[in-house]
PDB file of C-alpha atoms in Angstrom:
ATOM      1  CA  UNK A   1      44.601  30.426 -72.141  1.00  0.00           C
ATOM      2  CA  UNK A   2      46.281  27.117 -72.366  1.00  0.00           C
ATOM      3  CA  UNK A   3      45.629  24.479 -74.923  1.00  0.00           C
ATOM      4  CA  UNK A   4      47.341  20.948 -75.057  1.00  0.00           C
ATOM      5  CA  UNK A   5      46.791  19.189 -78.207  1.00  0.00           C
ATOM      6  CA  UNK A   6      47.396  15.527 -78.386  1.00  0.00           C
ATOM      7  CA  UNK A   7      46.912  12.244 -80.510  1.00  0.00           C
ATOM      8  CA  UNK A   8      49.897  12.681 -82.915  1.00  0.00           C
ATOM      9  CA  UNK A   9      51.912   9.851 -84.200  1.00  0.00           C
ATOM     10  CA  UNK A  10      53.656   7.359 -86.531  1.00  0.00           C
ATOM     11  CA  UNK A  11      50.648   6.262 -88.981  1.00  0.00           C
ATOM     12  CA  UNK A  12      51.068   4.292 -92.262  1.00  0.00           C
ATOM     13  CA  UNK A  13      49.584   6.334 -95.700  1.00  0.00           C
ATOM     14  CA  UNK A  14      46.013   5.454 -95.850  1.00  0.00           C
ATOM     15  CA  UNK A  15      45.721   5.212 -92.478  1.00  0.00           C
ATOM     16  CA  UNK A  16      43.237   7.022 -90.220  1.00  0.00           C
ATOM     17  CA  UNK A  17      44.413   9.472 -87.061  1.00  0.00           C
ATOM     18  CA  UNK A  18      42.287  11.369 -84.680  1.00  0.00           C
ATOM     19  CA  UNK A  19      44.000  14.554 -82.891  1.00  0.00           C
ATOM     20  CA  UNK A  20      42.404  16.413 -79.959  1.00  0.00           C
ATOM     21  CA  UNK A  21      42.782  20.040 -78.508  1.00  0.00           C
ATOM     22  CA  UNK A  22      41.658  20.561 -74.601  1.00  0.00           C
ATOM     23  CA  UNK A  23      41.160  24.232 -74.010  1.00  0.00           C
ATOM     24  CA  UNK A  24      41.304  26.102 -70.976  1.00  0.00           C
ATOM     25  CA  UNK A  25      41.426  29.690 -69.468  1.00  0.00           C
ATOM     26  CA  UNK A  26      38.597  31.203 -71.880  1.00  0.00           C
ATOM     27  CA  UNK A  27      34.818  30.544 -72.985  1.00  0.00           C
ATOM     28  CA  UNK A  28      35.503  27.475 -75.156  1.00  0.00           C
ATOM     29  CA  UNK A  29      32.068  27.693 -77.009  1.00  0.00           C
ATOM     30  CA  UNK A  30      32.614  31.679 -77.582  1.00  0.00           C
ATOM     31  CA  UNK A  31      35.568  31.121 -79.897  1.00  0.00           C
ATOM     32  CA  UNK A  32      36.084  29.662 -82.904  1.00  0.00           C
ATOM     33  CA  UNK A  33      39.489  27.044 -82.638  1.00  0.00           C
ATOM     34  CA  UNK A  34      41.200  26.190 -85.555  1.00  0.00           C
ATOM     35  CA  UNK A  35      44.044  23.636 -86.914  1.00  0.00           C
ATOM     36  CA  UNK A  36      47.478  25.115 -88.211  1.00  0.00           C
ATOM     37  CA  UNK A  37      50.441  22.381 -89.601  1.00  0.00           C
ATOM     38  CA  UNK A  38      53.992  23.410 -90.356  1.00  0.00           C
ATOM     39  CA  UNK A  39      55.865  20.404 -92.391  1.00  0.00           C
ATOM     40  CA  UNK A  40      59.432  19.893 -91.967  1.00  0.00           C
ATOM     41  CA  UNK A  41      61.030  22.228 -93.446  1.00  0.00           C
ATOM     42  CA  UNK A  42      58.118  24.038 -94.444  1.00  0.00           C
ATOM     43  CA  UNK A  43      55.802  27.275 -93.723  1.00  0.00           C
ATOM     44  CA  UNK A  44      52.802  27.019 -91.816  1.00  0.00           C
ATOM     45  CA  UNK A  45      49.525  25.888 -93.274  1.00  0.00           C
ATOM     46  CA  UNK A  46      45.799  26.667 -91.989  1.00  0.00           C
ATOM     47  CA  UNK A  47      44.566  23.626 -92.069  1.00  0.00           C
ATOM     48  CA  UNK A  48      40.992  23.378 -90.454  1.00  0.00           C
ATOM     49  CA  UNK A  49      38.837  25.561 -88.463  1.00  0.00           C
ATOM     50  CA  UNK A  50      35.619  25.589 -86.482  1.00  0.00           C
ATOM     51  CA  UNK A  51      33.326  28.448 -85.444  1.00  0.00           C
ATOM     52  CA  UNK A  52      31.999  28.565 -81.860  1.00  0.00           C
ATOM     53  CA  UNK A  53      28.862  26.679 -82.313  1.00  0.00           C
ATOM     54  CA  UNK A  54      29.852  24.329 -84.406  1.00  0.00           C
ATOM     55  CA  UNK A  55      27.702  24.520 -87.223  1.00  0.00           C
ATOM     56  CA  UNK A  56      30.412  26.026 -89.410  1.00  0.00           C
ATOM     57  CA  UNK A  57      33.327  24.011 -90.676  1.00  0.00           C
ATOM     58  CA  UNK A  58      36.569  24.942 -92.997  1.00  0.00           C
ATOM     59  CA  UNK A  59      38.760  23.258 -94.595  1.00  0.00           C
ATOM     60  CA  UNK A  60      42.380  23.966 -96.807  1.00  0.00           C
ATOM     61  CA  UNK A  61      41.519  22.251-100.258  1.00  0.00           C
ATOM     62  CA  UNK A  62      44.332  20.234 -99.051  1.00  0.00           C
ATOM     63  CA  UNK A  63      42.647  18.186 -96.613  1.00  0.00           C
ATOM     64  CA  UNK A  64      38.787  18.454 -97.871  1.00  0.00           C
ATOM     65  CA  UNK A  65      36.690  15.563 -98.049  1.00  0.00           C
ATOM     66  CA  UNK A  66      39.945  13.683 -95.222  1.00  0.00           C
ATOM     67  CA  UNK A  67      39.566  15.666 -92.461  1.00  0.00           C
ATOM     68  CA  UNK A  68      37.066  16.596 -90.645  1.00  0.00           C
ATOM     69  CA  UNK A  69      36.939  19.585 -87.590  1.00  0.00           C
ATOM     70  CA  UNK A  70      34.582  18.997 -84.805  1.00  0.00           C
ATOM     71  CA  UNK A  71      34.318  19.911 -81.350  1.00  0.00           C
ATOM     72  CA  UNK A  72      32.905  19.417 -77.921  1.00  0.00           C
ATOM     73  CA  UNK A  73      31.517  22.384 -76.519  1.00  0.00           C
ATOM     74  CA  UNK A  74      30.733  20.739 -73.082  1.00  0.00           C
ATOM     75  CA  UNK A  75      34.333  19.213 -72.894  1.00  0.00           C
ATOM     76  CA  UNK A  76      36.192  22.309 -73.971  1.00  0.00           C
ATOM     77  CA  UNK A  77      38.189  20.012 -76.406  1.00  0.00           C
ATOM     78  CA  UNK A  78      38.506  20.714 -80.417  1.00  0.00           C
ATOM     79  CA  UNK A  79      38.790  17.309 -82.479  1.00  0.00           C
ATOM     80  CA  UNK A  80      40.284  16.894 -85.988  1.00  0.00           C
ATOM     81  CA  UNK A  81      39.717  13.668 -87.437  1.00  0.00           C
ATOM     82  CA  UNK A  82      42.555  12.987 -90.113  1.00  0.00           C
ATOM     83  CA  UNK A  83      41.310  10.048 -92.647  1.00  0.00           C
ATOM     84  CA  UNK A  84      43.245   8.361 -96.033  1.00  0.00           C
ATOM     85  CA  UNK A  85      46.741  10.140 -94.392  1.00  0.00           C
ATOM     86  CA  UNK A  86      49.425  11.012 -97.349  1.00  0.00           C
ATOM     87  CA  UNK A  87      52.985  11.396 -96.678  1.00  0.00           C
ATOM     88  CA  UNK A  88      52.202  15.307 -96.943  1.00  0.00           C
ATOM     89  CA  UNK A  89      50.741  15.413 -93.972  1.00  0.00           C
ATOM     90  CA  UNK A  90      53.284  14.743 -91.714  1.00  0.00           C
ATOM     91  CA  UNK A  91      53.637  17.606 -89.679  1.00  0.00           C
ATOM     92  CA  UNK A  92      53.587  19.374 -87.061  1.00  0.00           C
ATOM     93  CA  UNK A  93      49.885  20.153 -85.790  1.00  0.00           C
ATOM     94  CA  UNK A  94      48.945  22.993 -83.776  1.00  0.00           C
ATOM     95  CA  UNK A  95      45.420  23.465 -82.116  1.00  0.00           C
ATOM     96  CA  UNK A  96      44.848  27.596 -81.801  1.00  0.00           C
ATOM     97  CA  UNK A  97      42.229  29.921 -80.828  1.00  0.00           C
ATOM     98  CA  UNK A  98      40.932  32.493 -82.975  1.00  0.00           C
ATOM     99  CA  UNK A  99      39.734  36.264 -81.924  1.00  0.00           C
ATOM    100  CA  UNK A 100      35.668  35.756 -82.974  1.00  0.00           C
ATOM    101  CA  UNK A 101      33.113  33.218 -82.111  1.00  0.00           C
ATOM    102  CA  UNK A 102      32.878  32.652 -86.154  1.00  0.00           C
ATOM    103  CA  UNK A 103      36.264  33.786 -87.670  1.00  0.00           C
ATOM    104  CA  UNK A 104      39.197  35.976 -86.684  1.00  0.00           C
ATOM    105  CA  UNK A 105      42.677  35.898 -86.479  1.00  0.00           C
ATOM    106  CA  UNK A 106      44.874  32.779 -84.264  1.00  0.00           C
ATOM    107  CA  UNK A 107      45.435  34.689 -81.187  1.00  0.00           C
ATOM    108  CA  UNK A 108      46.820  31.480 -78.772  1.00  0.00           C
ATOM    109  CA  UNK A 109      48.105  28.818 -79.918  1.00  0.00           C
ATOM    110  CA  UNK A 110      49.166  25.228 -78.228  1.00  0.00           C
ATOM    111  CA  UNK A 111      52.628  23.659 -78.988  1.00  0.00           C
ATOM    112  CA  UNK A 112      51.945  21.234 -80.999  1.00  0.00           C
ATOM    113  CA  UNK A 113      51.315  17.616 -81.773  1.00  0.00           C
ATOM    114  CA  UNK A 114      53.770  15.548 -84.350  1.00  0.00           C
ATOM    115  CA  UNK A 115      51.903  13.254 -87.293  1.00  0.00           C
ATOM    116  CA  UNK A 116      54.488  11.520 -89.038  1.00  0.00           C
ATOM    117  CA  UNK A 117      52.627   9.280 -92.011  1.00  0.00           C
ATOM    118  CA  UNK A 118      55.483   6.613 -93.293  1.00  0.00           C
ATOM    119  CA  UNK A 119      55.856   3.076 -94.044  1.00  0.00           C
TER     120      UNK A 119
ATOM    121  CA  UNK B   1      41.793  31.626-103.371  1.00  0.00           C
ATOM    122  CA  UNK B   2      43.605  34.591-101.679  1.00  0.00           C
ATOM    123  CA  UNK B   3      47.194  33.687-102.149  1.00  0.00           C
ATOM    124  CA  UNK B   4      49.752  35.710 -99.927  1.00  0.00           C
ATOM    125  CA  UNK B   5      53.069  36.432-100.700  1.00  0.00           C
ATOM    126  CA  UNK B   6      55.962  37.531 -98.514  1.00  0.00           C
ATOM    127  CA  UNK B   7      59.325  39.503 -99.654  1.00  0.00           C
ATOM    128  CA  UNK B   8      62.171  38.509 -98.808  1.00  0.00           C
ATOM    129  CA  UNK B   9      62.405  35.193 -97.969  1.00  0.00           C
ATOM    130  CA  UNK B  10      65.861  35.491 -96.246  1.00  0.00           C
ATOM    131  CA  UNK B  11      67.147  38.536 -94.641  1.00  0.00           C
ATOM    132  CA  UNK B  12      70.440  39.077 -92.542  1.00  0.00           C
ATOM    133  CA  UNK B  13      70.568  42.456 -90.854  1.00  0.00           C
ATOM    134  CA  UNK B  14      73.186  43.838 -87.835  1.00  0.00           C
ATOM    135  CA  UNK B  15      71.562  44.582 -84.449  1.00  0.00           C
ATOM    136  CA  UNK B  16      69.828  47.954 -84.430  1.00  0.00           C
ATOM    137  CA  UNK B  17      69.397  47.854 -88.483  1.00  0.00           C
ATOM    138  CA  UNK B  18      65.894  48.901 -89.191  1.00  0.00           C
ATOM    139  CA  UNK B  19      63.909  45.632 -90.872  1.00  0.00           C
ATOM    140  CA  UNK B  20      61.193  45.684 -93.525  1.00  0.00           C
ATOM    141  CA  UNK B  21      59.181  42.637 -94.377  1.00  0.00           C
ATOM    142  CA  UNK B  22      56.672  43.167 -97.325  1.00  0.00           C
ATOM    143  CA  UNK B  23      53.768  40.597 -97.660  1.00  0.00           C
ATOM    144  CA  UNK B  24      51.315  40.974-100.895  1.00  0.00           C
ATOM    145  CA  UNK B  25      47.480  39.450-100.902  1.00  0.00           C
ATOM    146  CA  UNK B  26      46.260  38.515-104.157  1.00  0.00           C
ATOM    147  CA  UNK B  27      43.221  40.102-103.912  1.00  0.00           C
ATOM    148  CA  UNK B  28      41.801  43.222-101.776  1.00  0.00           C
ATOM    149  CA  UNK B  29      42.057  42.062 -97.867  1.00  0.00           C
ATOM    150  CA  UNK B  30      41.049  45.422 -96.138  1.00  0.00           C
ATOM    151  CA  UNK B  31      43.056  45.339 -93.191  1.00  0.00           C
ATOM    152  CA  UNK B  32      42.665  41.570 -92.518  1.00  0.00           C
ATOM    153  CA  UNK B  33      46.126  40.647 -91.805  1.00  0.00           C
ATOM    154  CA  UNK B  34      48.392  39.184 -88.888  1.00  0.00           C
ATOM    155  CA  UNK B  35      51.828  38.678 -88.136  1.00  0.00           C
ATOM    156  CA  UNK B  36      53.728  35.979 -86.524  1.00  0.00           C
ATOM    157  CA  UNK B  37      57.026  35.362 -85.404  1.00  0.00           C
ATOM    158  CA  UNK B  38      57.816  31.643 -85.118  1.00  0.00           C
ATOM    159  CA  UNK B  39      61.055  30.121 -83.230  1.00  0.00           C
ATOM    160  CA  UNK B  40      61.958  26.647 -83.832  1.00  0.00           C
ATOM    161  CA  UNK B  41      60.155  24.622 -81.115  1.00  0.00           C
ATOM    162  CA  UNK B  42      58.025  27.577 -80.105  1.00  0.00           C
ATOM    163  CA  UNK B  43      54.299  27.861 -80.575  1.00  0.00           C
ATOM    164  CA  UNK B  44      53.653  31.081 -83.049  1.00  0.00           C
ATOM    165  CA  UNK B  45      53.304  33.962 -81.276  1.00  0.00           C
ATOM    166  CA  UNK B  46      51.150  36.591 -82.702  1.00  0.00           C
ATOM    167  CA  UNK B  47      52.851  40.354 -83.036  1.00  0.00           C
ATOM    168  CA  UNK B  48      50.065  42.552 -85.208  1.00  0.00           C
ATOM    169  CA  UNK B  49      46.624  42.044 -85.833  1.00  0.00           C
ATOM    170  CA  UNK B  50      44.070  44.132 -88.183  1.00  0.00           C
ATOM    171  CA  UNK B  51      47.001  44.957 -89.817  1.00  0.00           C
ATOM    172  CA  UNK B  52      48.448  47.764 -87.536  1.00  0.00           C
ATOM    173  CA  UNK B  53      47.290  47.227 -84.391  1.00  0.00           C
ATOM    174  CA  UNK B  54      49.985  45.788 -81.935  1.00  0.00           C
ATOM    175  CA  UNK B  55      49.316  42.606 -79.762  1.00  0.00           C
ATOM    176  CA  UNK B  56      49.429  43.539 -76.037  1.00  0.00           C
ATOM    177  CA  UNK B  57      53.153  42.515 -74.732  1.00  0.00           C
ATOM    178  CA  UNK B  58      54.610  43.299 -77.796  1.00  0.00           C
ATOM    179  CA  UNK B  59      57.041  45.247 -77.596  1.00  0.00           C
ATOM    180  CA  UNK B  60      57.018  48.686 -79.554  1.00  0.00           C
ATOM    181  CA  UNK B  61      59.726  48.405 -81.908  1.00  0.00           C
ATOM    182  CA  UNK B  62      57.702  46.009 -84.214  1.00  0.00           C
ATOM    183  CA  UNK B  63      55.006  47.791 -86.241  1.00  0.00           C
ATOM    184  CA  UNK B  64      52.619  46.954 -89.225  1.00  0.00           C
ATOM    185  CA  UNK B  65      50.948  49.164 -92.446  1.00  0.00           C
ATOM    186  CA  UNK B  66      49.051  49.088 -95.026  1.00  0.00           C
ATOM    187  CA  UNK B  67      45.823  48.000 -96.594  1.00  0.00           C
ATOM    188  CA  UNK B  68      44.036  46.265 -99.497  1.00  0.00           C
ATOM    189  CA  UNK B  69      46.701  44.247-101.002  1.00  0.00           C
ATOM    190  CA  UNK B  70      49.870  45.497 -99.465  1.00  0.00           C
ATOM    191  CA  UNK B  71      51.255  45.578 -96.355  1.00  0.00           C
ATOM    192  CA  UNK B  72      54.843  45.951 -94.031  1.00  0.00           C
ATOM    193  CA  UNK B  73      56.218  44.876 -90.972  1.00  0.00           C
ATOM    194  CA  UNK B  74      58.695  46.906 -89.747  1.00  0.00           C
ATOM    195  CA  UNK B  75      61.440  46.212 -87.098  1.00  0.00           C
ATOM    196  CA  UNK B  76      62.330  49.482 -85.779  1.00  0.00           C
ATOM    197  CA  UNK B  77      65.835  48.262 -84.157  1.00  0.00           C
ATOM    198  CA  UNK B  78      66.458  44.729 -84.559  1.00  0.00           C
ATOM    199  CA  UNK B  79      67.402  43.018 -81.743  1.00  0.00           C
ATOM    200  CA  UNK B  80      69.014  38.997 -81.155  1.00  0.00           C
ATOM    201  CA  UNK B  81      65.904  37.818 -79.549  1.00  0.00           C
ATOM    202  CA  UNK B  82      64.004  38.769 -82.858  1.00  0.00           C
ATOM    203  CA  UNK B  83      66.046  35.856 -84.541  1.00  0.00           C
ATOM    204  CA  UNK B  84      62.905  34.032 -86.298  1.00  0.00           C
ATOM    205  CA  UNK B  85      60.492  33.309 -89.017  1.00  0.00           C
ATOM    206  CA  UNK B  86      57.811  36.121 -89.693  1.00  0.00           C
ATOM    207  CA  UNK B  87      55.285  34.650 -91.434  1.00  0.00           C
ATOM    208  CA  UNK B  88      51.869  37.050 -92.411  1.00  0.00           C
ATOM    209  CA  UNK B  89      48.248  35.573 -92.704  1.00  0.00           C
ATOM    210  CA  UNK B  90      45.161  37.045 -94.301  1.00  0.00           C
ATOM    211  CA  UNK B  91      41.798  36.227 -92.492  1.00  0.00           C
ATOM    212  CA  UNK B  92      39.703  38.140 -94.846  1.00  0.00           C
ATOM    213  CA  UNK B  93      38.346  34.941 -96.517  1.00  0.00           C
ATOM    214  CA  UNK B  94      39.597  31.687 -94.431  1.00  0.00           C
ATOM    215  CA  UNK B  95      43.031  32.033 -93.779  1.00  0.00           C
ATOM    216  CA  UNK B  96      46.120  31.717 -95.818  1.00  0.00           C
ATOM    217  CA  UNK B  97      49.594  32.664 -94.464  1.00  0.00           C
ATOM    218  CA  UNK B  98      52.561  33.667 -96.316  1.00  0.00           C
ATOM    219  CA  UNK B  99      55.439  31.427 -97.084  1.00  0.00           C
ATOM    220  CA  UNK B 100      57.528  33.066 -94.213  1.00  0.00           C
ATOM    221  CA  UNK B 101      60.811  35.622 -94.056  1.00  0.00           C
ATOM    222  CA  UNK B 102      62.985  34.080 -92.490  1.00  0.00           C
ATOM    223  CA  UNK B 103      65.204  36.956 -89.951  1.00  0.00           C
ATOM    224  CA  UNK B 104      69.073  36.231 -89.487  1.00  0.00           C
ATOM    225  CA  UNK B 105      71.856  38.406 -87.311  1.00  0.00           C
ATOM    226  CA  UNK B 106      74.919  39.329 -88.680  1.00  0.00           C
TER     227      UNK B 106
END
């Protein structure tokens, strides 16, 4: 299982952010992927997640109605579109499988992608 | 909400001192729970899953218990390499993870 996540970056609050996860090494569309951030200094924080299909989203009450999960079954590739950025979400983002095509527990996870959201 | 929470936050132990994390759900989980260790820099890598059952790899001096609302993750001997953050995570209902222990040598 690999997956690279990538589309972090410096982005001022308000601002808008798209982040992407290619899988490989597993049935993509048998798996539901989901979005974990640690901020500095912080604990991680489920963030996002999306089941295999598609059709069902989550979010953290955090990041409802700014983010939103999606993915592309025939590209292998989890998206997570970050919209009206706070400074709270700066953080590290990391892209990880779960164990169930709807659910489960993170089994693999990438290594991360940095949003920093400053002035 | 389910709402975990972890105990201690901080621990310091000597190498080959037995280690107990506790982590507490907020409401009945059944045996929904992982555990993580996380080094700086490092992807999480996941040690338990259904709350007992060891990831393959891992090796045999980590274990989990418990069910419902209470659960342990016990170091058998520690060892330096197990320097980290152990952070548990309830996928009952979404996901929620504890707010970490963080492990320290002596």
């Amino acid at each position: 299982v690999q997956l690279l996540e990538s589309g972090g970056g410096l982005v001022q609050p308000g601002g808008s952010l798209r982040l992407s996860c290619a899988a490989s090494g597993f049935t993509f569309s048998s798996y539901t992927m989901s979005w974990v951030r640690q901020a500095p200094g912080k604990g991680l924080e489920w963030v996002s997640a999306i089941s295999g299909s598609g059709n069902n989203n989550y979010y953290a009450d955090s990041v409802k109605g700014r983010f939103t999960i999606s993915r592309d079954n025939s590209k292998n590739t989890v998206f997570l579109q970050m919209n009206s950025l706070r400074a709270e979400d700066t953080a590290l983002y990391y892209c990880s499988k779960d164990d169930e095509v709807d659910g489960g527990y993170n089994d693999d996870w990438g290594q991360g992608t940095l949003v920093t959201v400053s002035s | 909400d389910i709402q975990m929470t972890q105990s201690p936050s901080t621990l310091s132990a000597s190498v080959g001192d037995r280690v107990t994390i506790t982590c507490r759900a907020s409401q009945n989980i059944r045996s929904w729970l992982t555990w993580y260790q996380h080094k700086p820099g490092k992807a999480p890598k996941l040690l338990i899953y259904k709350a007992s059952t060891l990831e393959i790899g891992v090796p045999s001096r980590f274990s989990g218990s418990g069910s419902g609302t209470e659960f342990t993750l016990t170091i058998s001997s520690l060892q330096p390499d197990d320097s980290a953050t152990y952070y548990c995570q309830q996928y009952n209902h979404y996901w929620t993870f504890g707010q970490g222990t963080k492990v320290e040598i002596k």
